[in-house]
Coordinates of C-alpha atoms in Angstrom, one line a residue:
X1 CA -12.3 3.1 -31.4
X2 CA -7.9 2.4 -31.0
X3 CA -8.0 -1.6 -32.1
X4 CA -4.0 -1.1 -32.5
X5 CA -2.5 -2.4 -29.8
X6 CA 0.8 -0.6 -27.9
X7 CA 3.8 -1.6 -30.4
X8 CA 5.5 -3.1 -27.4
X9 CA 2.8 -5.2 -26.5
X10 CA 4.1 -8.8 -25.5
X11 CA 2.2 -11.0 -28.3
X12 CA 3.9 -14.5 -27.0
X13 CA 3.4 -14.2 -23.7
X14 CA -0.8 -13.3 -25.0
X15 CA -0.3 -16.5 -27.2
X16 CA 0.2 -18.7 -23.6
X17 CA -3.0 -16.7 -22.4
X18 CA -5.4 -17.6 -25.7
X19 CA -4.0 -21.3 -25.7
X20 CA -4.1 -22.0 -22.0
X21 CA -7.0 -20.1 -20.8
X22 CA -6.4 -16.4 -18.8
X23 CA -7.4 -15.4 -15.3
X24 CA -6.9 -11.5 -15.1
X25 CA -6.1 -10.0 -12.4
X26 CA -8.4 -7.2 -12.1
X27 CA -8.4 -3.9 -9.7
X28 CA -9.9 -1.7 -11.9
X29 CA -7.0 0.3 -12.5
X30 CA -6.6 2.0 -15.4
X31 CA -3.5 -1.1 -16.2
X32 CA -5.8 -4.1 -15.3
X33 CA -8.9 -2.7 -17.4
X34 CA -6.3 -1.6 -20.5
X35 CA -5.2 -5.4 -20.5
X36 CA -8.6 -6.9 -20.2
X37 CA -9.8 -5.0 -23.0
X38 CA -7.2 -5.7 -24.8
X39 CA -7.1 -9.4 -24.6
X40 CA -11.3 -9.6 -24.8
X41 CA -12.0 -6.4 -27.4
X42 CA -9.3 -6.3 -29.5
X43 CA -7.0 -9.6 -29.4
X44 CA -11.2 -11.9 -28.5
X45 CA -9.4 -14.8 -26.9
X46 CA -12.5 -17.1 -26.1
X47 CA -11.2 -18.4 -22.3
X48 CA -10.9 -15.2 -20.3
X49 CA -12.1 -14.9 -16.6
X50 CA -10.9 -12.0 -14.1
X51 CA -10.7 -11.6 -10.1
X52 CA -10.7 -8.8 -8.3
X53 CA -9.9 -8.6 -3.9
X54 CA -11.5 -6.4 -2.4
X55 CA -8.4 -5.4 0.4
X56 CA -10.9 -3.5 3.0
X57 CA -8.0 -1.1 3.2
X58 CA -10.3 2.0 1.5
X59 CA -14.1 1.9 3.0
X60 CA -16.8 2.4 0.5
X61 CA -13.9 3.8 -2.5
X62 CA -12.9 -0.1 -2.3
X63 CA -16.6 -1.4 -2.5
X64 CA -16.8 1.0 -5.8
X65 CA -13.7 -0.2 -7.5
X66 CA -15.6 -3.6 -6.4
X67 CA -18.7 -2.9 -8.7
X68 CA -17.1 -1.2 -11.1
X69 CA -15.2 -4.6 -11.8
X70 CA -18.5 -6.7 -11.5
X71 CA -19.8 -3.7 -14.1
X72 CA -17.1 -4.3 -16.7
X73 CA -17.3 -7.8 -16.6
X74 CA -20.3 -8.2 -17.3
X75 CA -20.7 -5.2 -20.2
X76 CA -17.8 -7.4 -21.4
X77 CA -19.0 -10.8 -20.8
X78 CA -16.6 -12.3 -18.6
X79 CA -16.7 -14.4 -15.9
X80 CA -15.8 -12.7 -12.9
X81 CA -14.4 -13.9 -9.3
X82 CA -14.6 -11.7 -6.1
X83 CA -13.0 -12.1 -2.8
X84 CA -13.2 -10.1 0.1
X85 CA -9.9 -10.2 2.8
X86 CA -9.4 -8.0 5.5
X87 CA -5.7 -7.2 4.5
X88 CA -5.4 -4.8 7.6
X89 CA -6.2 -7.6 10.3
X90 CA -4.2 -10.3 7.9
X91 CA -1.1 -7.9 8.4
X92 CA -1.7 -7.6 11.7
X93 CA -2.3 -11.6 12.7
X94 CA 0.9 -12.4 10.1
X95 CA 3.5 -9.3 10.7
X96 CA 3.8 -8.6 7.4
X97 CA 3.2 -5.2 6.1
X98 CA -0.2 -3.7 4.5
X99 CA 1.4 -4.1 1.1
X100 CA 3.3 -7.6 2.1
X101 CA -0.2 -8.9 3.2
X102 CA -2.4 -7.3 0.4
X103 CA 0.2 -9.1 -2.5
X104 CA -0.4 -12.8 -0.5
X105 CA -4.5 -11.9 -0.3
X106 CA -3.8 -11.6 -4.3
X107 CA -2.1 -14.3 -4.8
X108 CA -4.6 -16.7 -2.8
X109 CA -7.3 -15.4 -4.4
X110 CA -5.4 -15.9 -7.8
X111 CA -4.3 -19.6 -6.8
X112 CA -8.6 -20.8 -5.8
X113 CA -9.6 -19.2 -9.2
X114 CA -6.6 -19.9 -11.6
X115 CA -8.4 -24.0 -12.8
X116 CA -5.4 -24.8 -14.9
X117 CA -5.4 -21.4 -16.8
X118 CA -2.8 -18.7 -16.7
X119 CA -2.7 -16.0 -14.3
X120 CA -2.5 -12.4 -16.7
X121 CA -1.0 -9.2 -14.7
X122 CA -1.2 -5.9 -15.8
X123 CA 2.9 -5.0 -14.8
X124 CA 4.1 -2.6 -17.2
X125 CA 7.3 -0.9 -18.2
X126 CA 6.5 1.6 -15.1
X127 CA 6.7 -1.3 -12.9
X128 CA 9.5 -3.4 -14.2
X129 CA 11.6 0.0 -13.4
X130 CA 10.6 0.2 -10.2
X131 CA 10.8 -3.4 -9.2
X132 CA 14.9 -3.1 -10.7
X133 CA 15.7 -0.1 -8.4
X134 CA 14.0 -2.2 -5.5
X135 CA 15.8 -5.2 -6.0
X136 CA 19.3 -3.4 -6.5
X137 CA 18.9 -1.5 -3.5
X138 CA 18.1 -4.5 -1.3
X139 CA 21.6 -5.6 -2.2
X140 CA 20.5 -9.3 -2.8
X141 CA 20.5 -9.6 -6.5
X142 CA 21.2 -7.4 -9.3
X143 CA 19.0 -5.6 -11.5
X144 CA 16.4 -8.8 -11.5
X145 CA 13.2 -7.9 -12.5
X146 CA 9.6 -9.3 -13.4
X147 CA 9.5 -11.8 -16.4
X148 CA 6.7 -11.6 -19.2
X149 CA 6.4 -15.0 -19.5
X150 CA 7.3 -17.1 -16.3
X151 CA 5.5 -20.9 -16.7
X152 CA 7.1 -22.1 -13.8
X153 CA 4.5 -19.8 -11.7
X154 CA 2.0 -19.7 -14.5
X155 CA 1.8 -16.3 -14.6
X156 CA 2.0 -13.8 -18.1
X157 CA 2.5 -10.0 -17.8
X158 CA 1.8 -9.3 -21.7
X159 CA 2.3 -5.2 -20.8
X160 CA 5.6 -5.2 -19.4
X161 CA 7.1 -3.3 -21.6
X162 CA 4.4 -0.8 -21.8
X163 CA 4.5 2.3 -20.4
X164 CA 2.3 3.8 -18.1
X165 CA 1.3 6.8 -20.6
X166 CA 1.0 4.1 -23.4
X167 CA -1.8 2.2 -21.6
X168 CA -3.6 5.4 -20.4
X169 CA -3.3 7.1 -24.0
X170 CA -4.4 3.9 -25.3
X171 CA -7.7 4.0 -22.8
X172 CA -8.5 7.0 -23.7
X173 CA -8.5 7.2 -27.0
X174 CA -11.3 4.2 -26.4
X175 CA -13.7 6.9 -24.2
X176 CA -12.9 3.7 -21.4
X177 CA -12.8 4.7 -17.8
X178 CA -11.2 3.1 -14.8
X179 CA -11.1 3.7 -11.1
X180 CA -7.5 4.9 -9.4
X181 CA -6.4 3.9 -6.3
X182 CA -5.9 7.0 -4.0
X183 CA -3.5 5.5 -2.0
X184 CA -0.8 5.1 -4.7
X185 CA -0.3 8.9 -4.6
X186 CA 0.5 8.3 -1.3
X187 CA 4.6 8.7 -0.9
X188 CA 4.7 6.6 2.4
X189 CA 5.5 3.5 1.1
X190 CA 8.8 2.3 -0.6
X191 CA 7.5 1.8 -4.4
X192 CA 5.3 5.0 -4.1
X193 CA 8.2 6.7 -3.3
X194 CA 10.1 5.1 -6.0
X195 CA 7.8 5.8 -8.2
X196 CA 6.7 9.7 -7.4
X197 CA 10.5 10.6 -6.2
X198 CA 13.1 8.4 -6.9
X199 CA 12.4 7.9 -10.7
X200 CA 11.5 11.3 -11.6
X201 CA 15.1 12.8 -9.7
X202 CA 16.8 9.9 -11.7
X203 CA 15.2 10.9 -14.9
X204 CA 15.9 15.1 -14.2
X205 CA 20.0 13.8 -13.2
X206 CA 20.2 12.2 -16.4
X207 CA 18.1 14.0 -18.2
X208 CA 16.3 11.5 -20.2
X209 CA 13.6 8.7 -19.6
X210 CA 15.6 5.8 -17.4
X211 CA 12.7 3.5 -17.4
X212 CA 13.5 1.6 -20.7
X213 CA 16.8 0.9 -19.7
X214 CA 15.9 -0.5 -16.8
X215 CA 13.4 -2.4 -18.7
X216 CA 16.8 -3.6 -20.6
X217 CA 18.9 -4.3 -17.8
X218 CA 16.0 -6.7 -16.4
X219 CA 15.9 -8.4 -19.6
X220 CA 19.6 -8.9 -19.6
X221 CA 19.9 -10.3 -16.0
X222 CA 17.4 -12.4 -17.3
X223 CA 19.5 -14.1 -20.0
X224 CA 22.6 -14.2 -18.2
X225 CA 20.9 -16.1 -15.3
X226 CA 19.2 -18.6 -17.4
X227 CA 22.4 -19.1 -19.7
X228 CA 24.3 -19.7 -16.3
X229 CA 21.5 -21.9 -15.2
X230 CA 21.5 -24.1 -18.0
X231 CA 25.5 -24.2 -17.9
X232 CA 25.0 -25.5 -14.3
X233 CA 22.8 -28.0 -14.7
X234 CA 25.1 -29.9 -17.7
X235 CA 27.6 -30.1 -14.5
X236 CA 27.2 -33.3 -12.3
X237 CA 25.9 -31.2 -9.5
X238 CA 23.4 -33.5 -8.8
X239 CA 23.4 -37.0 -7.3
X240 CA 20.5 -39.2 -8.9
X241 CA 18.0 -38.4 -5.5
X242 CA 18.6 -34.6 -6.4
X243 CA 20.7 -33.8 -3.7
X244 CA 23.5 -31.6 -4.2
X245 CA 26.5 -33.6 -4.4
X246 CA 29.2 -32.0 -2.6
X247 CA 32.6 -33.6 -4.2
X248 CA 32.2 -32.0 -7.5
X249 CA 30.8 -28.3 -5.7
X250 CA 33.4 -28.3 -3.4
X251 CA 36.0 -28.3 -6.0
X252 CA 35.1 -25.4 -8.0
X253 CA 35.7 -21.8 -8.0
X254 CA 33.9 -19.6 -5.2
X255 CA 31.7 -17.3 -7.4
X256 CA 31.0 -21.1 -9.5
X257 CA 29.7 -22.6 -6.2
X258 CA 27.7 -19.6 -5.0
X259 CA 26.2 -19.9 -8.5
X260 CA 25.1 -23.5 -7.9
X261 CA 24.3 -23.3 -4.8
X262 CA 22.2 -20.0 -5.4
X263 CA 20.5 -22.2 -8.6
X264 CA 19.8 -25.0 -6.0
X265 CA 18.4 -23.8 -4.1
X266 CA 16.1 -21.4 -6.3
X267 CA 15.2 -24.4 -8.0
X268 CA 13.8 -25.9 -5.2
X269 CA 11.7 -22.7 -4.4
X270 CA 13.4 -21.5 -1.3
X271 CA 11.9 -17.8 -0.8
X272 CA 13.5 -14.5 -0.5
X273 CA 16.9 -15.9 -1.6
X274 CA 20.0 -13.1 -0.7
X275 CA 23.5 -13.4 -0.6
X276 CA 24.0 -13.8 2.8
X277 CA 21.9 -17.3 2.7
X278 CA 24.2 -19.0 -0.3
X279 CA 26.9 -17.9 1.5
X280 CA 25.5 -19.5 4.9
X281 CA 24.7 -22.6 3.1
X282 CA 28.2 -22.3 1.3
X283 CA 30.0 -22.2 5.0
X284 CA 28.5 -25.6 5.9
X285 CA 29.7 -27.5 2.9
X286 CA 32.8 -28.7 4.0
X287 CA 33.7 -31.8 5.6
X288 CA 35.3 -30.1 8.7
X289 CA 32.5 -27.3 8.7
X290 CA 31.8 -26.6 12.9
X291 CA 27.5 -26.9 11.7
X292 CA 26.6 -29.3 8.9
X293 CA 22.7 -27.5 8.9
X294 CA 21.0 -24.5 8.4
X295 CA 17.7 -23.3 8.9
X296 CA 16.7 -21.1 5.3
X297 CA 14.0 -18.6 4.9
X298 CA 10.4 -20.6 5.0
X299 CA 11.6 -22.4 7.9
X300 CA 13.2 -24.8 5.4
X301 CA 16.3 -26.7 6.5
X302 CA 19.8 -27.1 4.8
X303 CA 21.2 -30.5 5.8
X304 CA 24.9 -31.7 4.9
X305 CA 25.3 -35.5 5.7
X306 CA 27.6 -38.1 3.5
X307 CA 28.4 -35.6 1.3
X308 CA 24.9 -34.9 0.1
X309 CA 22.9 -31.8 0.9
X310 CA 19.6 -31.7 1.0
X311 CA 16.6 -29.9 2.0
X312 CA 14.3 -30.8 4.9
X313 CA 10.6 -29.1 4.8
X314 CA 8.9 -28.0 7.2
X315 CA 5.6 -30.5 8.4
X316 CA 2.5 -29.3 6.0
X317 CA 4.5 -28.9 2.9

């Protein structure tokens, strides 16, 4: 039996996991079951649980990735949450996409189960790749990827610099089994189609593996935007209530004051952040501006009054 773990293995984001207590996210993939074995068999933390949604996308090959879960769990001992959502009908009711609705069904789940611990996703090298082409070719950000260890959302992704033949090498050599999703070999969708064409033209063009250096341009992005971040808030951007305090902004460069105002507003959780929202928030910042509001993705609104903003959210939150 392989005890060795993948040399790239994320040990301090599976340190946060054995302190805190891990909930696993669990599909039965050959990622999720490579990770829970992992973090059970080889690494024993004591406080491990794992949930698994059952989409109702695939019939009875869904209700067998379902038991084979429950199955694991329990050969393993762990404690193990189920929930049923019919993603098809939640797409429908929301107008989100299959994949937009089955990632919120997740996440739900995730959120009723999680009891303080943190959440642990099987996101590997693979991923991260695909998730940096996404993002770039959305045009909102730059190569911004997943982060290993992301406290703010509770959530660890020890594998992320694991690739996808690592973790199925790794299973392998084990004699472990897992179930595969049928419908990721479908190329109708934009990440299977990342993944089956985009990645492997990319890799024939350059002739090498691309994925690890999208892996490093993620991790770069990463500390560039926290080192700006933390530059930003050792300015007085801030008025003691929190609100962005607009004599200061106003006065500095454009690409400084997209910055804050792009960190603002992240800060405060506004979703699905892009460009064209700083630069709408941006346009309303003057005195003389012809609208001094906004209305931001999540139905949040941007408010400039006595040279303050500040954000107005919608009733329920």
């Amino acid at each position: 039996m392989c005890d060795k773990l993948p040399k790239n293995f994320n040990d301090e984001a599976a340190v946060f996991a054995k302190e805190n207590g891990g909930l696993i996210g669990l599909s039965g993939g050959r990622d999720s079951v490579a990770l829970l074995l992992m973090l059970k068999q080889v690494l024993k933390f004591p406080h491990l649980a794992a949930c698994h949604v059952n989409h109702c996308i695939r019939g009875t090959e869904a209700d067998a990735d379902e038991q084979f879960c429950a199955d694991l769990c329990k050969r393993l001992d762990v404690p193990f949450f189920c929930k049923r959502v019919d993603v098809p009908a939640l797409a429908e009711q929301t107008g989100m996409s299959l994949e937009e609705a089955a990632r919120a069904a997740r996440y739900q789940a995730f959120a009723e189960n999680q009891s303080g611990c943190f959440i642990v996703l099987a996101h590997h090298a693979d991923d991260q790749a695909e998730t940096v082409l996404f993002n770039m070719a959305r045009g909102a950000t730059g190569p911004r990827g997943m982060r290993a260890i992301d406290t703010k959302r509770g959530i660890l992704r020890p594998l992320l610099n694991v690739t996808r033949r690592e973790i199925t090498d790794w299973l392998v050599a084990r004699g472990e089994t897992w179930r595969d999703d049928s419908t990721n070999a479908i190329a109708d969708v934009t990440r299977n189609r990342l993944r089956h064409e985009v990645l492997p033209l990319l890799n024939d063009a350059l002739g090498r593996d691309v994925t690890p250096t999208l892996c490093r341009a993620a991790s770069l992005f990463h500390e560039t935007h926290d080192a700006l971040s933390e530059a930003i808030h050792a300015l007085p951007t801030l008025d003691p209530q929190g609100r962005l305090y607009l004599p200061f902004v106003l006065q500095q460069s454009t690409a400084l004051r997209k910055a804050i105002i792009h960190d603002y507003l992240r800060s405060r959780g506004v979703p699905n952040l892009s460009e064209a929202t700083v630069l709408a928030v941006d346009a309303i910042l003057p005195p003389g501006a012809e609208h001094s509001r906004i209305c931001l993705p999540g139905g949040i609104l941007a408010i400039r009054h006595h040279k303050r903003l500040e954000l107005q959210w919608p009733e329920g939150r």
